[in-house]
Short mmCIF file of C-alpha atoms in Angstrom, two decimals:
data_model
loop_
_atom_site.label_atom_id
_atom_site.label_comp_id
_atom_site.label_asym_id
_atom_site.label_seq_id
_atom_site.Cartn_x
_atom_site.Cartn_y
_atom_site.Cartn_z
CA MET A 1 21.63 -14.59 13.85
CA ILE A 2 19.70 -11.08 13.74
CA ARG A 3 18.92 -10.17 10.37
CA GLN A 4 20.30 -6.81 8.81
CA VAL A 5 19.31 -4.49 6.40
CA SER A 6 21.91 -5.67 3.80
CA ASP A 7 20.12 -9.12 3.93
CA ILE A 8 16.57 -7.46 2.85
CA MET A 9 17.19 -4.29 0.94
CA ASP A 10 15.95 -3.81 -2.54
CA LYS A 11 18.74 -3.07 -4.85
CA ASN A 12 16.79 -2.50 -7.79
CA PHE A 13 16.42 1.18 -7.97
CA LEU A 14 17.60 4.24 -10.07
CA THR A 15 18.89 7.40 -8.77
CA ILE A 16 17.54 10.60 -10.34
CA GLN A 17 18.42 14.37 -10.32
CA ALA A 18 16.21 17.08 -8.74
CA LEU A 19 15.57 18.60 -12.24
CA ASP A 20 14.66 15.39 -13.86
CA CYS A 21 10.90 15.59 -15.21
CA VAL A 22 8.20 13.41 -13.78
CA SER A 23 7.37 12.21 -17.38
CA VAL A 24 10.99 10.95 -18.06
CA ILE A 25 11.00 9.14 -14.60
CA ARG A 26 7.54 7.69 -15.40
CA ASN A 27 9.10 6.02 -18.37
CA LEU A 28 11.87 4.90 -16.46
CA ALA A 29 9.48 3.23 -14.02
CA THR A 30 7.78 1.51 -16.92
CA GLU A 31 10.61 0.39 -18.71
CA ASN A 32 12.54 -0.89 -15.68
CA LYS A 33 9.60 -1.98 -13.60
CA LEU A 34 10.93 0.23 -10.70
CA GLU A 35 9.01 1.97 -7.81
CA TYR A 36 11.54 4.00 -5.88
CA PHE A 37 13.75 6.73 -7.31
CA PRO A 38 16.16 8.47 -4.65
CA VAL A 39 16.77 12.08 -5.70
CA TYR A 40 20.07 13.67 -5.57
CA GLU A 41 21.06 17.29 -5.86
CA ASP A 42 24.67 18.42 -5.07
CA ASN A 43 25.74 14.85 -4.19
CA SER A 44 23.20 14.85 -1.61
CA ILE A 45 20.09 12.70 -1.18
CA ILE A 46 17.18 15.19 -0.91
CA GLY A 47 14.16 13.00 -1.30
CA VAL A 48 12.68 9.91 -3.00
CA VAL A 49 10.04 9.79 -5.87
CA THR A 50 7.98 6.56 -5.26
CA TYR A 51 5.47 5.19 -7.87
CA LYS A 52 2.55 6.91 -5.73
CA GLU A 53 4.19 10.37 -6.55
CA LEU A 54 4.46 9.37 -10.18
CA ILE A 55 0.84 8.68 -10.45
CA ILE A 56 -0.15 11.80 -8.70
CA ALA A 57 2.30 14.40 -9.76
CA HIS A 58 1.73 16.29 -12.96
CA PRO A 59 4.10 14.91 -15.87
CA ASN A 60 5.61 18.45 -16.36
CA ARG A 61 6.78 18.67 -12.81
CA ILE A 62 10.47 18.27 -11.79
CA ALA A 63 11.49 15.61 -9.40
CA ALA A 64 12.13 18.13 -6.56
CA ASP A 65 8.31 19.07 -6.88
CA ALA A 66 7.11 15.51 -6.81
CA MET A 67 9.30 13.75 -4.39
CA THR A 68 8.42 12.84 -0.81
CA THR A 69 10.89 13.99 1.97
CA ASP A 70 9.50 11.35 4.50
CA PHE A 71 12.42 9.15 4.29
CA VAL A 72 15.36 8.35 6.43
CA CYS A 73 19.14 7.23 5.49
CA ILE A 74 20.10 4.04 7.19
CA LYS A 75 23.22 1.89 7.04
CA ALA A 76 23.50 -1.56 5.55
CA TYR A 77 24.32 -3.19 9.02
CA MET A 78 21.35 -1.83 10.83
CA PRO A 79 19.33 -4.63 12.37
CA VAL A 80 15.95 -5.19 10.77
CA TRP A 81 14.36 -4.62 14.12
CA GLU A 82 15.71 -1.13 14.39
CA VAL A 83 14.10 -0.43 10.94
CA LYS A 84 10.93 -1.61 12.15
CA ASP A 85 10.87 1.10 15.10
CA LEU A 86 11.92 3.61 12.56
CA PHE A 87 8.83 3.09 10.37
CA GLU A 88 6.60 2.77 13.44
CA GLN A 89 8.08 5.92 15.22
CA GLN A 90 8.88 8.18 12.32
CA LYS A 91 6.21 7.51 9.90
CA VAL A 92 8.55 7.40 7.10
CA ASN A 93 7.68 6.05 3.46
CA CYS A 94 10.91 4.25 3.04
CA CYS A 95 14.44 3.90 4.16
CA VAL A 96 17.36 4.71 1.77
CA VAL A 97 20.24 2.63 2.48
CA VAL A 98 23.58 4.65 1.95
CA ASP A 99 27.26 3.86 2.15
CA ASN A 100 29.70 6.87 1.69
CA ASN A 101 26.83 9.13 0.59
CA LEU A 102 25.86 6.61 -2.14
CA VAL A 103 22.56 4.77 -2.32
CA VAL A 104 23.16 1.01 -2.17
CA GLY A 105 19.70 0.02 -1.54
CA ILE A 106 16.01 0.75 -0.49
CA VAL A 107 13.94 -0.70 2.29
CA THR A 108 10.24 -0.11 1.74
CA PRO A 109 7.37 -0.87 4.15
CA LEU A 110 6.48 -4.02 2.12
CA VAL A 111 9.88 -5.39 2.21
CA LEU A 112 10.11 -4.86 5.92
CA LYS A 113 6.62 -6.68 6.31
CA ILE A 114 7.67 -9.61 4.47
CA GLU A 115 10.85 -9.92 6.47
CA LEU A 116 9.09 -9.60 9.47
CA GLY A 117 6.52 -12.06 8.79
CA LYS A 118 9.07 -14.74 8.67
CA HIS A 119 9.77 -13.77 12.57
CA ILE A 120 6.17 -14.00 13.84
CA ASP A 121 4.95 -17.26 14.93
CA LEU A 122 1.76 -18.12 12.60
CA LEU A 123 -0.07 -19.95 15.45
CA THR A 124 0.18 -17.54 18.40
CA GLY A 125 0.99 -14.30 16.47
CA LEU A 126 3.81 -13.90 18.94
CA TYR A 127 7.41 -13.08 17.72
CA LYS A 128 10.24 -15.85 17.30
CA ASN A 129 13.23 -15.71 19.36
CA ASP A 130 15.19 -13.43 16.72
CA TYR A 131 13.18 -10.37 18.22
CA LEU A 132 14.32 -11.32 21.78
CA PHE A 133 17.95 -11.54 20.96
CA PHE A 134 17.85 -8.15 19.50
CA ASN A 135 15.93 -6.50 22.19
CA ALA A 136 18.39 -8.25 24.76
CA GLY A 137 21.49 -7.07 22.81
CA GLU A 138 20.07 -3.55 22.82
CA LEU A 139 19.53 -3.53 26.54
CA LEU A 140 22.95 -5.16 27.04
CA LYS A 141 24.62 -2.42 25.02
CA SER A 142 22.81 0.33 27.02
CA GLN A 143 24.10 -1.38 30.38
CA ASN A 144 20.74 -2.46 31.63
CA ASP A 145 19.94 -5.42 33.63
CA ILE A 146 17.97 -8.10 31.89
CA SER A 147 16.33 -11.35 33.29
CA VAL A 148 15.11 -14.23 31.02
CA VAL A 149 11.96 -16.10 31.95
CA PHE A 150 11.57 -19.57 30.44
CA ILE A 151 8.08 -20.68 30.71
CA ASP A 152 6.81 -24.09 29.86
CA ILE A 153 3.13 -25.69 29.91
CA ASP A 154 2.91 -28.58 32.32
CA ASN A 155 1.83 -31.87 30.80
CA PHE A 156 1.35 -30.32 27.44
CA GLY A 157 2.12 -33.85 25.71
CA ILE A 158 -0.76 -35.36 27.88
CA ILE A 159 -3.16 -32.54 26.72
CA ASP A 160 -2.23 -33.04 22.81
CA LYS A 161 -2.69 -36.99 23.27
CA GLU A 162 -5.95 -36.88 25.36
CA TYR A 163 -7.68 -33.91 23.58
CA GLY A 164 -5.76 -33.94 20.11
CA HIS A 165 -3.41 -31.75 18.35
CA ILE A 166 -5.86 -29.36 17.10
CA PHE A 167 -7.18 -28.75 20.75
CA GLY A 168 -3.45 -28.54 21.80
CA ASP A 169 -2.79 -25.75 19.34
CA LYS A 170 -5.90 -23.90 20.64
CA VAL A 171 -4.47 -24.02 24.22
CA LEU A 172 -1.11 -22.57 22.85
CA LYS A 173 -2.93 -19.76 21.30
CA GLU A 174 -4.94 -19.07 24.38
CA ILE A 175 -1.86 -19.18 26.65
CA ALA A 176 0.00 -16.97 24.26
CA LEU A 177 -2.92 -14.43 24.37
CA THR A 178 -3.11 -14.58 28.19
CA LEU A 179 0.71 -14.12 28.77
CA ASN A 180 0.76 -11.17 26.06
CA ALA A 181 -2.04 -9.33 28.07
CA ALA A 182 -0.47 -9.92 31.46
CA ILE A 183 3.17 -9.00 30.82
CA PRO A 184 4.26 -5.60 31.79
CA LYS A 185 5.38 -2.97 29.61
CA LYS A 186 8.91 -2.81 28.38
CA THR A 187 8.96 -6.67 28.43
CA PHE A 188 9.22 -8.80 25.42
CA LEU A 189 7.41 -12.19 25.01
CA CYS A 190 8.36 -14.58 22.09
CA ARG A 191 7.39 -18.11 21.31
CA PHE A 192 10.46 -20.07 21.83
CA GLY A 193 9.25 -23.51 20.30
CA GLY A 194 6.54 -25.94 20.90
CA ASP A 195 4.89 -25.26 24.19
CA GLU A 196 7.64 -23.01 25.34
CA PHE A 197 7.57 -19.29 25.78
CA VAL A 198 10.55 -16.86 26.64
CA LEU A 199 10.16 -13.53 28.29
CA LEU A 200 12.75 -10.88 28.40
CA VAL A 201 12.62 -8.75 31.61
CA PRO A 202 14.70 -5.51 31.63
CA PHE A 203 15.14 -5.50 35.46
CA LYS A 204 16.83 -7.53 37.98
CA ALA A 205 15.91 -11.23 38.99
CA GLU A 206 13.76 -9.74 41.85
CA VAL A 207 11.50 -7.78 39.59
CA ALA A 208 11.44 -10.75 37.09
CA LYS A 209 10.34 -13.16 39.91
CA LYS A 210 7.37 -11.02 40.74
CA VAL A 211 6.39 -10.50 37.16
CA THR A 212 6.60 -14.23 36.75
CA GLU A 213 4.82 -15.29 39.70
CA ASN A 214 2.00 -12.99 38.55
CA LEU A 215 1.81 -14.80 35.12
CA LEU A 216 1.92 -18.19 36.74
CA SER A 217 -1.30 -17.24 38.89
CA VAL A 218 -3.07 -15.65 35.77
CA ILE A 219 -2.56 -18.85 33.75
CA ALA A 220 -3.70 -20.87 36.76
CA ALA A 221 -6.70 -18.77 37.44
CA LYS A 222 -7.98 -18.99 33.89
CA ALA A 223 -10.43 -21.38 32.64
CA PHE A 224 -9.29 -22.65 29.15
CA SER A 225 -11.42 -24.47 26.54
CA ASN A 226 -13.37 -27.29 27.64
CA GLY A 227 -13.09 -25.95 31.13
CA LEU A 228 -9.48 -27.32 31.37
CA LYS A 229 -7.05 -26.24 34.21
CA ILE A 230 -3.68 -25.72 32.92
CA THR A 231 -0.60 -24.67 34.69
CA VAL A 232 2.84 -23.58 33.55
CA SER A 233 6.25 -23.82 35.22
CA ALA A 234 9.08 -21.32 34.85
CA GLY A 235 12.79 -20.78 35.22
CA ILE A 236 14.37 -17.34 35.55
CA SER A 237 18.14 -16.64 34.91
CA GLY A 238 20.28 -13.44 34.64
CA GLY A 239 19.11 -10.20 36.41
CA LYS A 240 22.41 -9.88 38.24
CA ARG A 241 24.75 -7.81 35.75
CA SER A 242 28.45 -8.00 36.50
CA ASN A 243 30.39 -4.82 35.31
CA ARG A 244 32.24 -6.94 32.69
CA ARG A 245 31.85 -5.57 29.26
CA ILE A 246 29.85 -7.92 27.03
CA THR A 247 31.59 -8.73 23.70
CA ASP A 248 29.55 -11.65 22.60
CA ILE A 249 25.95 -10.61 22.89
CA TYR A 250 24.60 -13.76 20.97
CA SER A 251 26.42 -16.23 23.25
CA THR A 252 25.54 -14.23 26.39
CA VAL A 253 21.69 -14.24 25.46
CA SER A 254 21.92 -17.86 24.37
CA ASN A 255 23.46 -18.88 27.74
CA LEU A 256 20.92 -17.01 29.67
CA ILE A 257 18.06 -18.64 27.64
CA ASN A 258 19.87 -22.17 28.37
CA ILE A 259 20.11 -21.47 32.18
CA ALA A 260 16.50 -20.43 32.30
CA SER A 261 15.38 -23.39 30.44
CA LEU A 262 17.20 -25.64 32.83
CA ALA A 263 15.95 -23.81 35.80
CA CYS A 264 12.33 -24.52 34.41
CA THR A 265 13.10 -28.02 34.11
CA GLU A 266 14.16 -28.12 37.75
CA ALA A 267 10.88 -26.42 38.63
CA LYS A 268 8.76 -29.05 36.86
CA LYS A 269 10.59 -31.89 38.84
CA SER A 270 10.13 -29.99 42.19
CA ASP A 271 7.04 -29.01 44.01
CA ASN A 272 7.51 -25.50 43.12
CA SER A 273 6.42 -24.09 39.67
CA LEU A 274 9.14 -21.57 39.82
CA CYS A 275 12.84 -21.86 39.89
CA ILE A 276 15.40 -18.90 39.81
CA LYS A 277 18.90 -19.43 38.57
CA LEU A 278 20.93 -16.28 38.78
CA GLY A 279 24.09 -18.32 37.49
CA GLU A 280 27.85 -17.41 37.80
CA GLU A 281 29.07 -13.93 37.10
CA SER A 282 31.02 -15.28 34.09
CA ASP A 283 27.94 -16.65 32.42
CA ILE A 284 24.98 -14.24 33.15
CA ALA A 285 24.43 -10.88 31.93
CA MET B 1 1.38 35.43 -50.67
CA ALA B 2 0.11 34.32 -54.00
CA THR B 3 -1.41 30.57 -54.36
CA GLU B 4 -3.35 29.04 -57.48
CA ASN B 5 -6.84 29.68 -56.12
CA GLY B 6 -6.26 33.06 -54.30
CA THR B 7 -4.24 34.92 -51.85
CA ARG B 8 -3.13 34.15 -48.27
CA LYS B 9 -1.96 36.96 -45.88
CA ALA B 10 0.05 36.98 -42.48
CA ASN B 11 -0.49 39.94 -40.11
CA ILE B 12 1.97 40.22 -37.47
CA ILE B 13 0.90 41.90 -34.19
CA MET B 14 3.88 42.79 -31.91
CA ARG B 15 3.82 44.03 -28.52
CA LEU B 16 7.01 45.23 -26.68
CA SER B 17 7.56 45.84 -23.18
CA GLU B 18 9.88 45.82 -20.52
CA PHE B 19 11.13 42.56 -19.02
CA GLU B 20 9.60 42.37 -15.57
CA MET B 21 12.29 41.99 -12.98
CA PRO B 22 11.61 39.78 -11.24
CA PRO B 23 9.56 37.93 -13.82
CA MET B 24 7.24 36.69 -11.24
CA GLN B 25 5.04 39.05 -9.30
CA ASP B 26 4.81 39.10 -5.53
CA VAL B 27 3.22 35.85 -4.89
CA LEU B 28 2.38 32.59 -6.71
CA ILE B 29 -0.44 30.31 -5.26
CA VAL B 30 0.55 26.74 -6.61
CA GLY B 31 -2.12 23.83 -6.80
CA LYS B 32 -1.25 20.43 -5.76
CA ARG B 33 -1.50 19.13 -9.45
CA ALA B 34 -0.10 22.11 -11.24
CA PRO B 35 2.21 21.64 -13.92
CA ILE B 36 4.95 23.67 -12.19
CA GLY B 37 5.52 22.92 -8.55
CA PRO B 38 6.64 25.38 -5.86
CA ASP B 39 10.29 24.38 -5.90
CA ALA B 40 10.44 24.67 -9.61
CA ALA B 41 8.96 28.23 -9.63
CA LYS B 42 11.53 29.29 -6.73
CA ARG B 43 14.23 27.82 -8.79
CA MET B 44 13.09 29.76 -11.87
CA VAL B 45 13.13 33.04 -10.22
CA ASP B 46 16.18 32.25 -8.06
CA VAL B 47 18.10 32.10 -11.16
CA VAL B 48 17.33 35.78 -12.13
CA SER B 49 16.47 37.05 -8.68
CA PRO B 50 18.41 35.28 -6.14
CA GLU B 51 17.26 34.81 -2.54
CA GLN B 52 14.10 36.92 -3.19
CA TYR B 53 11.51 34.25 -2.89
CA LYS B 54 10.45 32.04 -0.13
CA ILE B 55 8.25 28.76 -0.43
CA ILE B 56 5.60 28.22 2.22
CA LYS B 57 3.88 24.92 2.34
CA ILE B 58 0.29 25.11 2.85
CA ASP B 59 -2.11 22.66 4.48
CA HIS B 60 -5.05 22.92 2.17
CA PRO B 61 -7.10 20.34 0.01
CA MET B 62 -6.26 21.91 -3.28
CA ILE B 63 -3.27 24.38 -2.81
CA GLU B 64 0.42 23.03 -2.26
CA ALA B 65 2.24 26.11 -1.66
CA VAL B 66 2.51 29.83 -1.64
CA VAL B 67 5.79 31.25 -3.19
CA ILE B 68 5.99 34.58 -1.79
CA ARG B 69 8.56 37.56 -2.21
CA LYS B 70 10.49 37.79 0.99
CA ILE B 71 10.41 41.51 1.47
CA LEU B 72 6.67 41.52 1.87
CA LEU B 73 7.38 39.32 4.96
CA ASN B 74 9.69 42.27 6.36
CA ILE B 75 6.49 44.42 6.35
CA LEU B 76 3.90 42.01 7.46
CA GLU B 77 3.79 38.84 9.75
CA GLU B 78 3.79 35.54 7.56
CA GLU B 79 0.72 34.23 9.20
CA LYS B 80 -1.26 37.35 8.71
CA LEU B 81 -0.13 37.86 5.08
CA LEU B 82 -0.99 34.10 4.22
CA GLU B 83 -4.34 34.48 5.87
CA VAL B 84 -5.22 37.33 3.53
CA ILE B 85 -3.74 35.53 0.40
CA MET B 86 -5.54 32.30 1.26
CA GLU B 87 -8.80 33.89 1.92
CA GLU B 88 -8.77 35.42 -1.53
CA GLY B 89 -6.63 33.12 -3.50
CA GLY B 90 -8.18 30.15 -2.22
CA LYS B 91 -11.51 31.03 -3.68
CA ILE B 92 -10.32 31.11 -7.31
CA ALA B 93 -7.48 28.41 -7.29
CA ASN B 94 -7.63 24.73 -8.11
CA ASP B 95 -5.50 21.65 -8.08
CA TYR B 96 -4.33 22.33 -11.37
CA SER B 97 -3.85 26.18 -11.39
CA ILE B 98 -0.94 28.61 -10.59
CA ILE B 99 -2.26 31.96 -9.72
CA LYS B 100 -0.07 35.04 -9.46
CA ALA B 101 -0.77 37.90 -7.20
CA GLN B 102 0.34 41.44 -6.85
CA ILE B 103 0.30 42.63 -3.41
CA ASN B 104 0.92 46.11 -2.28
CA ILE B 105 1.15 46.97 1.18
CA THR B 106 1.02 50.32 2.65
CA LEU B 107 1.77 51.26 6.07
CA GLU B 108 0.15 54.41 7.69
CA VAL B 109 1.86 55.69 10.66
CA SER B 110 0.61 58.19 12.93
CA LYS B 111 2.24 59.55 16.01
CA SER B 112 1.85 62.14 18.49
CA LEU B 113 4.88 63.89 20.19
CA SER B 114 4.74 65.93 23.04
CA TYR B 115 7.19 68.99 23.38
CA ASP B 116 7.65 71.76 25.78
#
C-alpha cells in the first residue's frame, strides 16, 4: 500500500507563540531534545523555528523574528510521494501536518529521506513498485491513459549460473542504467523484483509499443560486461481507457501489471520479444 | 551618606524631554543577528503608532531588513529611497547593529504657466 504522511510524521514537537523568546525556545529544545517548533499567532501557523534558526538567531529575538516561513501545511493522508514533490518543487524546509488548524506532526527532509530510502532498490538505484502505484493512481485520477510495460531479462538464470551471481548483479545494474537513460520523459521505471522491471507509460498502448520497441533495441545493441549480448522480453497492458470511473486504483494497477507480466511470459515463449495485451474493458484502465 | 571611614555621595542628573511620537525615527536598519528583529521593532511601534511602519526585507550579507515609515513611501518610490538608505546605512551597519535614521525629504516644484 502507498505510505501516507501519518505513517512517517514526527509527532515529537512543541508549538510556540510568535512573541516567545529565542532563549526560552532554546531551553525547550535542549530539555526536550526537539528540533522543530511551529509558531502560532491568532490561532494560525505563521512559521516554524528549527534548530538551525535557534543557533543563528540572537537569544533576545522573538520567534516571529527567528522563524522560517519556508514551510507548507499538509494533511495526514497525503501520500509520501506527493511530499517528495513538494520538497523538490517548492524548496521548503519542512512540512507541517495539520488537522482542523492544529499541528499534529512534522515532516522534515530527513524523515522523508529515510522513508524514500525504503522504496529505492539498493542494487539498481531504481524505485520499487510503490512509486509506480502512486504515479499510476495520480494519472488515473486525472483521467489519463496509462500503459504498463513489464520487462524481463531473457535467460537471466543461465547468466547467473554460468557467470556467477555477482556478475548477474552487475548485469542488472547495467540494464537498469541503460533503461533509465533510454526511457522518455513522463514515464516511470521501477525494479519490480529479481530480473524484472516495470515501466509506466502515461499514453495509449500504441505509444507504449514504440517506447518498448526502442528499449528492446537499445538493450540488444548494448555490449554488456564480458562482451555479453543480452536481450529482454516485454509485455504491455492497458492503454485503452474505458470511461468507467475507477474506484479501486490499487487493484486496477495490480491487474494491469499482472496482465503485462503474463504478456511478457507469452512473448518469451513465442518468437517475438514483445507481446501486447490490451485486455478487457473491465480489467484495464 | 556617612560611613565609618568617610563619606559617600550620590549625585543625580536628570534630563527631561518630551516622549518622541512615534518612539522610533523614520527608518531602522536591522542587522541579521541584531537582538531585536524587524518584526519585533514593527510590533513595538505598532502598539503606539499603529499602521505607520512597513518592514522591507533586504537581500544583503549583513542587513536583514529596513523598517520604514510608510509616509516616506508616499513621497518617494520605495526602490529609490532604499537605494539611498542602503548606500549610506550599509556602510556603517553590521550583523549585530540596529541603526536608526532620520530622513527629511524636501520636494521642490517649479512650474511655468502660460496665460493670455
